[in-house]
């Protein structure tokens, strides 16, 4: 076990744990957008910033070292985390946060009191709805890479990639064409991990022709897989 302190509270975490694990172990919530406990951490969204022995760092990618003093509650850290989320939201259209929308991003914004005030103009839509079971709304992509890591590391399909530069980076099928012509096996892992709703299952019947099997809602055992082995 590794012993460190979070906001003055001693905590023991397992070898290999991150500062995020330690912070959660003392019951403190941090916003996280590019992190999913099932995936290797990326540290790209900068919404989980803490101070470790005086140095500001992303908690999700920083190993918990013995004796580290972690602080989470200073106002400058709160401001930095809020700024990181606001910057992400500022590049998204208003539908990313419409009332009642359920996504990790929407929940994080509600928690932090971030509204649509700085949202980008609504667009007519930049969608790939070529696939019968997966729909991509590129305008809602924040390039967190969770879908890519899920597809690569968990599913082992390697169907997705991040393409573009800077603020224009979005997820895309690795084959370069429409989703329907990619290597996607429709496991649903990308839909399950997407924190914004950029990748979703289409509504009932949309995109389905009579030549294709109708989607069926099933109980599964693994939480993300759409095979339905349960
Ligand atoms: Fe830690 Fe994104 S959740 S940097």
PDB file of C-alpha atoms and ligand atoms in Angstrom:
ATOM      1  CA  UNK A   1       0.000   0.000   0.000  1.00  0.00           C
ATOM      2  CA  UNK A   2       1.015   3.606  -0.559  1.00  0.00           C
ATOM      3  CA  UNK A   3       0.258   6.198   2.120  1.00  0.00           C
ATOM      4  CA  UNK A   4      -0.237   9.852   1.206  1.00  0.00           C
ATOM      5  CA  UNK A   5      -2.364  12.767   2.317  1.00  0.00           C
ATOM      6  CA  UNK A   6      -5.289  14.367   0.525  1.00  0.00           C
ATOM      7  CA  UNK A   7      -6.336  17.735   1.948  1.00  0.00           C
ATOM      8  CA  UNK A   8      -4.610  16.721   5.163  1.00  0.00           C
ATOM      9  CA  UNK A   9      -6.398  13.365   5.423  1.00  0.00           C
ATOM     10  CA  UNK A  10      -4.128  10.277   5.467  1.00  0.00           C
ATOM     11  CA  UNK A  11      -5.125   7.667   2.916  1.00  0.00           C
ATOM     12  CA  UNK A  12      -3.715   4.306   1.804  1.00  0.00           C
ATOM     13  CA  UNK A  13      -4.035   3.257  -1.828  1.00  0.00           C
ATOM     14  CA  UNK A  14      -2.818   0.213  -3.722  1.00  0.00           C
ATOM     15  CA  UNK A  15       0.437   0.127  -5.641  1.00  0.00           C
ATOM     16  CA  UNK A  16      -0.103   1.645  -9.074  1.00  0.00           C
ATOM     17  CA  UNK A  17      -2.984   3.856  -7.962  1.00  0.00           C
ATOM     18  CA  UNK A  18      -3.264   7.410  -9.237  1.00  0.00           C
ATOM     19  CA  UNK A  19      -3.818  10.633  -7.350  1.00  0.00           C
ATOM     20  CA  UNK A  20      -7.380  10.498  -8.656  1.00  0.00           C
ATOM     21  CA  UNK A  21      -7.840   7.155  -6.892  1.00  0.00           C
ATOM     22  CA  UNK A  22      -6.478   8.680  -3.671  1.00  0.00           C
ATOM     23  CA  UNK A  23      -8.711  11.738  -3.939  1.00  0.00           C
ATOM     24  CA  UNK A  24     -11.764   9.568  -4.481  1.00  0.00           C
ATOM     25  CA  UNK A  25     -10.725   7.341  -1.587  1.00  0.00           C
ATOM     26  CA  UNK A  26     -11.212  10.221   0.841  1.00  0.00           C
ATOM     27  CA  UNK A  27     -14.610  11.003  -0.679  1.00  0.00           C
ATOM     28  CA  UNK A  28     -13.672  14.098  -2.667  1.00  0.00           C
ATOM     29  CA  UNK A  29     -15.207  14.484  -6.124  1.00  0.00           C
ATOM     30  CA  UNK A  30     -13.153  15.850  -9.010  1.00  0.00           C
ATOM     31  CA  UNK A  31     -14.522  16.562 -12.468  1.00  0.00           C
ATOM     32  CA  UNK A  32     -13.185  14.108 -15.059  1.00  0.00           C
ATOM     33  CA  UNK A  33     -13.998  14.067 -18.749  1.00  0.00           C
ATOM     34  CA  UNK A  34     -11.247  12.117 -20.519  1.00  0.00           C
ATOM     35  CA  UNK A  35     -11.051   9.513 -17.748  1.00  0.00           C
ATOM     36  CA  UNK A  36     -12.839   6.175 -17.569  1.00  0.00           C
ATOM     37  CA  UNK A  37     -11.766   3.691 -14.884  1.00  0.00           C
ATOM     38  CA  UNK A  38     -11.870   0.910 -17.492  1.00  0.00           C
ATOM     39  CA  UNK A  39      -9.323   2.640 -19.734  1.00  0.00           C
ATOM     40  CA  UNK A  40      -5.688   3.673 -19.523  1.00  0.00           C
ATOM     41  CA  UNK A  41      -5.566   7.341 -18.498  1.00  0.00           C
ATOM     42  CA  UNK A  42      -4.848  10.041 -21.063  1.00  0.00           C
ATOM     43  CA  UNK A  43      -4.653  13.279 -19.072  1.00  0.00           C
ATOM     44  CA  UNK A  44      -5.877  15.364 -21.978  1.00  0.00           C
ATOM     45  CA  UNK A  45      -8.850  17.348 -20.671  1.00  0.00           C
ATOM     46  CA  UNK A  46      -7.156  18.928 -17.611  1.00  0.00           C
ATOM     47  CA  UNK A  47     -10.398  18.985 -15.638  1.00  0.00           C
ATOM     48  CA  UNK A  48      -9.023  16.937 -12.711  1.00  0.00           C
ATOM     49  CA  UNK A  49      -6.213  19.291 -11.682  1.00  0.00           C
ATOM     50  CA  UNK A  50      -4.891  19.023  -8.122  1.00  0.00           C
ATOM     51  CA  UNK A  51      -1.762  20.210  -6.375  1.00  0.00           C
ATOM     52  CA  UNK A  52       0.785  17.537  -5.422  1.00  0.00           C
ATOM     53  CA  UNK A  53       3.628  18.754  -3.201  1.00  0.00           C
ATOM     54  CA  UNK A  54       3.039  22.242  -4.589  1.00  0.00           C
ATOM     55  CA  UNK A  55       2.926  21.253  -8.260  1.00  0.00           C
ATOM     56  CA  UNK A  56      -0.307  21.491 -10.254  1.00  0.00           C
ATOM     57  CA  UNK A  57      -0.929  18.226 -12.084  1.00  0.00           C
ATOM     58  CA  UNK A  58      -3.697  16.139 -13.633  1.00  0.00           C
ATOM     59  CA  UNK A  59      -4.738  13.670 -10.937  1.00  0.00           C
ATOM     60  CA  UNK A  60      -5.769  10.925 -13.346  1.00  0.00           C
ATOM     61  CA  UNK A  61      -2.301  10.455 -14.864  1.00  0.00           C
ATOM     62  CA  UNK A  62      -0.150  11.150 -11.793  1.00  0.00           C
ATOM     63  CA  UNK A  63       0.920   8.070  -9.824  1.00  0.00           C
ATOM     64  CA  UNK A  64       0.273   8.148  -6.095  1.00  0.00           C
ATOM     65  CA  UNK A  65       3.757   8.340  -4.588  1.00  0.00           C
ATOM     66  CA  UNK A  66       4.383   7.657  -0.881  1.00  0.00           C
ATOM     67  CA  UNK A  67       4.270  10.742   1.306  1.00  0.00           C
ATOM     68  CA  UNK A  68       2.761  13.058  -1.317  1.00  0.00           C
ATOM     69  CA  UNK A  69       0.663  15.924   0.009  1.00  0.00           C
ATOM     70  CA  UNK A  70      -2.262  16.433  -2.323  1.00  0.00           C
ATOM     71  CA  UNK A  71      -4.563  19.435  -2.136  1.00  0.00           C
ATOM     72  CA  UNK A  72      -7.778  19.854  -4.092  1.00  0.00           C
ATOM     73  CA  UNK A  73      -9.758  22.669  -2.545  1.00  0.00           C
ATOM     74  CA  UNK A  74      -7.817  25.890  -3.115  1.00  0.00           C
ATOM     75  CA  UNK A  75      -9.725  28.497  -5.110  1.00  0.00           C
ATOM     76  CA  UNK A  76      -7.078  28.681  -7.841  1.00  0.00           C
ATOM     77  CA  UNK A  77      -7.479  24.943  -8.450  1.00  0.00           C
ATOM     78  CA  UNK A  78     -11.260  25.265  -8.578  1.00  0.00           C
ATOM     79  CA  UNK A  79     -10.841  28.098 -11.076  1.00  0.00           C
ATOM     80  CA  UNK A  80      -8.417  26.104 -13.234  1.00  0.00           C
ATOM     81  CA  UNK A  81     -10.750  23.094 -13.330  1.00  0.00           C
ATOM     82  CA  UNK A  82     -13.734  25.279 -14.148  1.00  0.00           C
ATOM     83  CA  UNK A  83     -11.757  27.096 -16.857  1.00  0.00           C
ATOM     84  CA  UNK A  84     -10.825  23.751 -18.425  1.00  0.00           C
ATOM     85  CA  UNK A  85     -14.472  22.671 -18.612  1.00  0.00           C
ATOM     86  CA  UNK A  86     -15.605  26.086 -19.862  1.00  0.00           C
ATOM     87  CA  UNK A  87     -12.994  25.978 -22.611  1.00  0.00           C
ATOM     88  CA  UNK A  88     -14.294  22.592 -23.748  1.00  0.00           C
ATOM     89  CA  UNK A  89     -17.908  23.764 -23.647  1.00  0.00           C
ATOM     90  CA  UNK A  90     -17.085  26.954 -25.556  1.00  0.00           C
ATOM     91  CA  UNK A  91     -16.338  24.881 -28.664  1.00  0.00           C
ATOM     92  CA  UNK A  92     -19.631  22.976 -28.539  1.00  0.00           C
ATOM     93  CA  UNK A  93     -23.069  23.917 -29.866  1.00  0.00           C
ATOM     94  CA  UNK A  94     -25.892  24.574 -27.367  1.00  0.00           C
ATOM     95  CA  UNK A  95     -27.419  21.139 -27.857  1.00  0.00           C
ATOM     96  CA  UNK A  96     -24.461  19.765 -25.858  1.00  0.00           C
ATOM     97  CA  UNK A  97     -26.109  21.141 -22.709  1.00  0.00           C
ATOM     98  CA  UNK A  98     -29.785  21.386 -23.489  1.00  0.00           C
ATOM     99  CA  UNK A  99     -32.081  21.010 -20.512  1.00  0.00           C
ATOM    100  CA  UNK A 100     -32.560  17.421 -19.512  1.00  0.00           C
ATOM    101  CA  UNK A 101     -29.621  16.182 -21.535  1.00  0.00           C
ATOM    102  CA  UNK A 102     -27.943  13.273 -19.787  1.00  0.00           C
ATOM    103  CA  UNK A 103     -24.215  13.041 -20.346  1.00  0.00           C
ATOM    104  CA  UNK A 104     -21.128  13.238 -18.189  1.00  0.00           C
ATOM    105  CA  UNK A 105     -20.346  16.639 -19.652  1.00  0.00           C
ATOM    106  CA  UNK A 106     -23.827  17.964 -18.919  1.00  0.00           C
ATOM    107  CA  UNK A 107     -23.665  16.604 -15.359  1.00  0.00           C
ATOM    108  CA  UNK A 108     -20.217  18.145 -14.828  1.00  0.00           C
ATOM    109  CA  UNK A 109     -21.455  21.495 -16.082  1.00  0.00           C
ATOM    110  CA  UNK A 110     -24.491  21.365 -13.799  1.00  0.00           C
ATOM    111  CA  UNK A 111     -22.228  20.567 -10.845  1.00  0.00           C
ATOM    112  CA  UNK A 112     -19.875  23.433 -11.656  1.00  0.00           C
ATOM    113  CA  UNK A 113     -22.666  25.852 -12.551  1.00  0.00           C
ATOM    114  CA  UNK A 114     -21.463  26.222 -16.130  1.00  0.00           C
ATOM    115  CA  UNK A 115     -24.150  27.301 -18.546  1.00  0.00           C
ATOM    116  CA  UNK A 116     -24.442  27.826 -22.255  1.00  0.00           C
ATOM    117  CA  UNK A 117     -23.282  31.422 -22.012  1.00  0.00           C
ATOM    118  CA  UNK A 118     -20.064  30.761 -23.863  1.00  0.00           C
ATOM    119  CA  UNK A 119     -21.281  28.018 -26.170  1.00  0.00           C
ATOM    120  CA  UNK A 120     -20.433  28.070 -29.869  1.00  0.00           C
ATOM    121  CA  UNK A 121     -23.209  28.889 -32.373  1.00  0.00           C
ATOM    122  CA  UNK A 122     -25.625  26.049 -33.089  1.00  0.00           C
ATOM    123  CA  UNK A 123     -24.806  24.267 -36.334  1.00  0.00           C
ATOM    124  CA  UNK A 124     -26.945  22.433 -38.794  1.00  0.00           C
ATOM    125  CA  UNK A 125     -25.263  19.210 -37.795  1.00  0.00           C
ATOM    126  CA  UNK A 126     -22.105  17.447 -38.789  1.00  0.00           C
ATOM    127  CA  UNK A 127     -23.205  13.858 -38.509  1.00  0.00           C
ATOM    128  CA  UNK A 128     -22.226  10.450 -39.753  1.00  0.00           C
ATOM    129  CA  UNK A 129     -25.456   8.469 -39.676  1.00  0.00           C
ATOM    130  CA  UNK A 130     -24.336   5.893 -42.203  1.00  0.00           C
ATOM    131  CA  UNK A 131     -24.260   3.040 -39.697  1.00  0.00           C
ATOM    132  CA  UNK A 132     -27.471   1.319 -38.586  1.00  0.00           C
ATOM    133  CA  UNK A 133     -26.438   1.063 -34.916  1.00  0.00           C
ATOM    134  CA  UNK A 134     -23.936   3.875 -34.277  1.00  0.00           C
ATOM    135  CA  UNK A 135     -24.393   7.585 -34.955  1.00  0.00           C
ATOM    136  CA  UNK A 136     -21.656  10.223 -34.731  1.00  0.00           C
ATOM    137  CA  UNK A 137     -22.379  13.900 -34.092  1.00  0.00           C
ATOM    138  CA  UNK A 138     -18.944  15.373 -34.768  1.00  0.00           C
ATOM    139  CA  UNK A 139     -19.894  18.768 -33.337  1.00  0.00           C
ATOM    140  CA  UNK A 140     -20.241  17.223 -29.868  1.00  0.00           C
ATOM    141  CA  UNK A 141     -16.852  15.483 -29.942  1.00  0.00           C
ATOM    142  CA  UNK A 142     -14.333  16.874 -27.431  1.00  0.00           C
ATOM    143  CA  UNK A 143     -11.497  14.638 -28.640  1.00  0.00           C
ATOM    144  CA  UNK A 144     -11.101  13.023 -25.217  1.00  0.00           C
ATOM    145  CA  UNK A 145     -10.133   9.792 -26.962  1.00  0.00           C
ATOM    146  CA  UNK A 146     -12.174   7.553 -24.676  1.00  0.00           C
ATOM    147  CA  UNK A 147     -13.925   5.902 -27.620  1.00  0.00           C
ATOM    148  CA  UNK A 148     -10.594   5.239 -29.335  1.00  0.00           C
ATOM    149  CA  UNK A 149      -9.090   3.703 -26.187  1.00  0.00           C
ATOM    150  CA  UNK A 150     -12.220   1.615 -25.620  1.00  0.00           C
ATOM    151  CA  UNK A 151     -12.121   0.366 -29.215  1.00  0.00           C
ATOM    152  CA  UNK A 152      -8.368  -0.353 -29.093  1.00  0.00           C
ATOM    153  CA  UNK A 153      -7.663  -1.519 -25.557  1.00  0.00           C
ATOM    154  CA  UNK A 154     -10.906  -3.165 -24.478  1.00  0.00           C
ATOM    155  CA  UNK A 155     -12.605  -4.296 -27.655  1.00  0.00           C
ATOM    156  CA  UNK A 156      -9.390  -4.802 -29.677  1.00  0.00           C
ATOM    157  CA  UNK A 157     -11.043  -3.668 -32.883  1.00  0.00           C
ATOM    158  CA  UNK A 158      -8.915  -0.587 -33.655  1.00  0.00           C
ATOM    159  CA  UNK A 159     -11.719   0.895 -35.762  1.00  0.00           C
ATOM    160  CA  UNK A 160     -11.456   4.505 -34.542  1.00  0.00           C
ATOM    161  CA  UNK A 161      -8.904   7.287 -34.539  1.00  0.00           C
ATOM    162  CA  UNK A 162      -8.640  10.982 -33.754  1.00  0.00           C
ATOM    163  CA  UNK A 163      -8.245  13.137 -36.810  1.00  0.00           C
ATOM    164  CA  UNK A 164      -7.654  16.861 -37.390  1.00  0.00           C
ATOM    165  CA  UNK A 165      -5.569  19.398 -35.509  1.00  0.00           C
ATOM    166  CA  UNK A 166      -6.072  21.432 -32.368  1.00  0.00           C
ATOM    167  CA  UNK A 167      -9.661  22.444 -31.702  1.00  0.00           C
ATOM    168  CA  UNK A 168     -10.749  20.720 -34.935  1.00  0.00           C
ATOM    169  CA  UNK A 169      -9.707  17.274 -33.679  1.00  0.00           C
ATOM    170  CA  UNK A 170     -12.584  14.774 -33.737  1.00  0.00           C
ATOM    171  CA  UNK A 171     -13.058  11.039 -33.691  1.00  0.00           C
ATOM    172  CA  UNK A 172     -13.394   9.289 -37.042  1.00  0.00           C
ATOM    173  CA  UNK A 173     -13.322   5.755 -38.406  1.00  0.00           C
ATOM    174  CA  UNK A 174      -9.732   4.720 -38.999  1.00  0.00           C
ATOM    175  CA  UNK A 175     -10.555   3.703 -42.547  1.00  0.00           C
ATOM    176  CA  UNK A 176     -11.311   7.316 -43.408  1.00  0.00           C
ATOM    177  CA  UNK A 177     -14.730   6.757 -44.956  1.00  0.00           C
ATOM    178  CA  UNK A 178     -18.199   6.653 -43.407  1.00  0.00           C
ATOM    179  CA  UNK A 179     -18.760   4.689 -40.209  1.00  0.00           C
ATOM    180  CA  UNK A 180     -20.739   2.022 -42.050  1.00  0.00           C
ATOM    181  CA  UNK A 181     -17.668   1.144 -44.119  1.00  0.00           C
ATOM    182  CA  UNK A 182     -15.290   1.012 -41.137  1.00  0.00           C
ATOM    183  CA  UNK A 183     -14.058  -1.981 -39.132  1.00  0.00           C
ATOM    184  CA  UNK A 184     -16.632  -1.233 -36.385  1.00  0.00           C
ATOM    185  CA  UNK A 185     -18.297  -4.362 -35.007  1.00  0.00           C
ATOM    186  CA  UNK A 186     -21.050  -2.346 -33.276  1.00  0.00           C
ATOM    187  CA  UNK A 187     -20.064  -3.540 -29.788  1.00  0.00           C
ATOM    188  CA  UNK A 188     -21.337  -0.247 -28.369  1.00  0.00           C
ATOM    189  CA  UNK A 189     -18.248   0.402 -26.237  1.00  0.00           C
ATOM    190  CA  UNK A 190     -17.701   3.827 -27.779  1.00  0.00           C
ATOM    191  CA  UNK A 191     -21.322   4.780 -27.119  1.00  0.00           C
ATOM    192  CA  UNK A 192     -21.016   3.633 -23.519  1.00  0.00           C
ATOM    193  CA  UNK A 193     -17.906   5.639 -22.728  1.00  0.00           C
ATOM    194  CA  UNK A 194     -18.580   8.833 -24.715  1.00  0.00           C
ATOM    195  CA  UNK A 195     -18.972  11.655 -22.136  1.00  0.00           C
ATOM    196  CA  UNK A 196     -20.837  14.080 -24.386  1.00  0.00           C
ATOM    197  CA  UNK A 197     -23.289  12.084 -26.472  1.00  0.00           C
ATOM    198  CA  UNK A 198     -21.254  12.592 -29.642  1.00  0.00           C
ATOM    199  CA  UNK A 199     -21.504   8.859 -30.306  1.00  0.00           C
ATOM    200  CA  UNK A 200     -24.930   7.373 -29.716  1.00  0.00           C
ATOM    201  CA  UNK A 201     -27.227   4.624 -30.802  1.00  0.00           C
ATOM    202  CA  UNK A 202     -29.779   5.990 -33.255  1.00  0.00           C
ATOM    203  CA  UNK A 203     -33.405   6.127 -32.286  1.00  0.00           C
ATOM    204  CA  UNK A 204     -35.595   3.103 -32.885  1.00  0.00           C
ATOM    205  CA  UNK A 205     -35.873   2.293 -36.557  1.00  0.00           C
ATOM    206  CA  UNK A 206     -33.685   5.144 -37.829  1.00  0.00           C
ATOM    207  CA  UNK A 207     -31.246   3.941 -40.441  1.00  0.00           C
ATOM    208  CA  UNK A 208     -32.669   0.427 -40.401  1.00  0.00           C
ATOM    209  CA  UNK A 209     -33.919  -1.031 -43.639  1.00  0.00           C
ATOM    210  CA  UNK A 210     -36.033  -4.131 -43.974  1.00  0.00           C
ATOM    211  CA  UNK A 211     -32.937  -5.979 -45.217  1.00  0.00           C
ATOM    212  CA  UNK A 212     -31.162  -5.469 -41.870  1.00  0.00           C
ATOM    213  CA  UNK A 213     -31.980  -7.034 -38.489  1.00  0.00           C
ATOM    214  CA  UNK A 214     -33.985  -4.819 -36.173  1.00  0.00           C
ATOM    215  CA  UNK A 215     -32.104  -3.701 -33.035  1.00  0.00           C
ATOM    216  CA  UNK A 216     -33.175  -5.438 -29.861  1.00  0.00           C
ATOM    217  CA  UNK A 217     -32.658  -4.210 -26.306  1.00  0.00           C
ATOM    218  CA  UNK A 218     -31.026  -6.934 -24.203  1.00  0.00           C
ATOM    219  CA  UNK A 219     -29.416  -7.366 -20.785  1.00  0.00           C
ATOM    220  CA  UNK A 220     -25.664  -7.846 -20.954  1.00  0.00           C
ATOM    221  CA  UNK A 221     -23.087  -8.883 -18.387  1.00  0.00           C
ATOM    222  CA  UNK A 222     -20.136  -6.641 -19.145  1.00  0.00           C
ATOM    223  CA  UNK A 223     -21.681  -3.184 -19.151  1.00  0.00           C
ATOM    224  CA  UNK A 224     -20.529  -2.027 -22.565  1.00  0.00           C
ATOM    225  CA  UNK A 225     -20.721  -4.968 -24.960  1.00  0.00           C
ATOM    226  CA  UNK A 226     -23.723  -5.109 -27.265  1.00  0.00           C
ATOM    227  CA  UNK A 227     -23.463  -8.832 -28.002  1.00  0.00           C
ATOM    228  CA  UNK A 228     -26.069  -9.712 -25.397  1.00  0.00           C
ATOM    229  CA  UNK A 229     -24.512 -12.889 -24.027  1.00  0.00           C
ATOM    230  CA  UNK A 230     -26.576 -12.632 -20.831  1.00  0.00           C
TER     231      UNK A 230
HETATM  232 FE1  LIG B   1      -7.753  13.948 -15.791  1.00  0.00          FE
HETATM  233 FE2  LIG B   1      -8.979  14.470 -18.114  1.00  0.00          FE
HETATM  234  S1  LIG B   1      -9.777  13.471 -16.368  1.00  0.00           S
HETATM  235  S2  LIG B   1      -7.010  15.122 -17.441  1.00  0.00           S
END
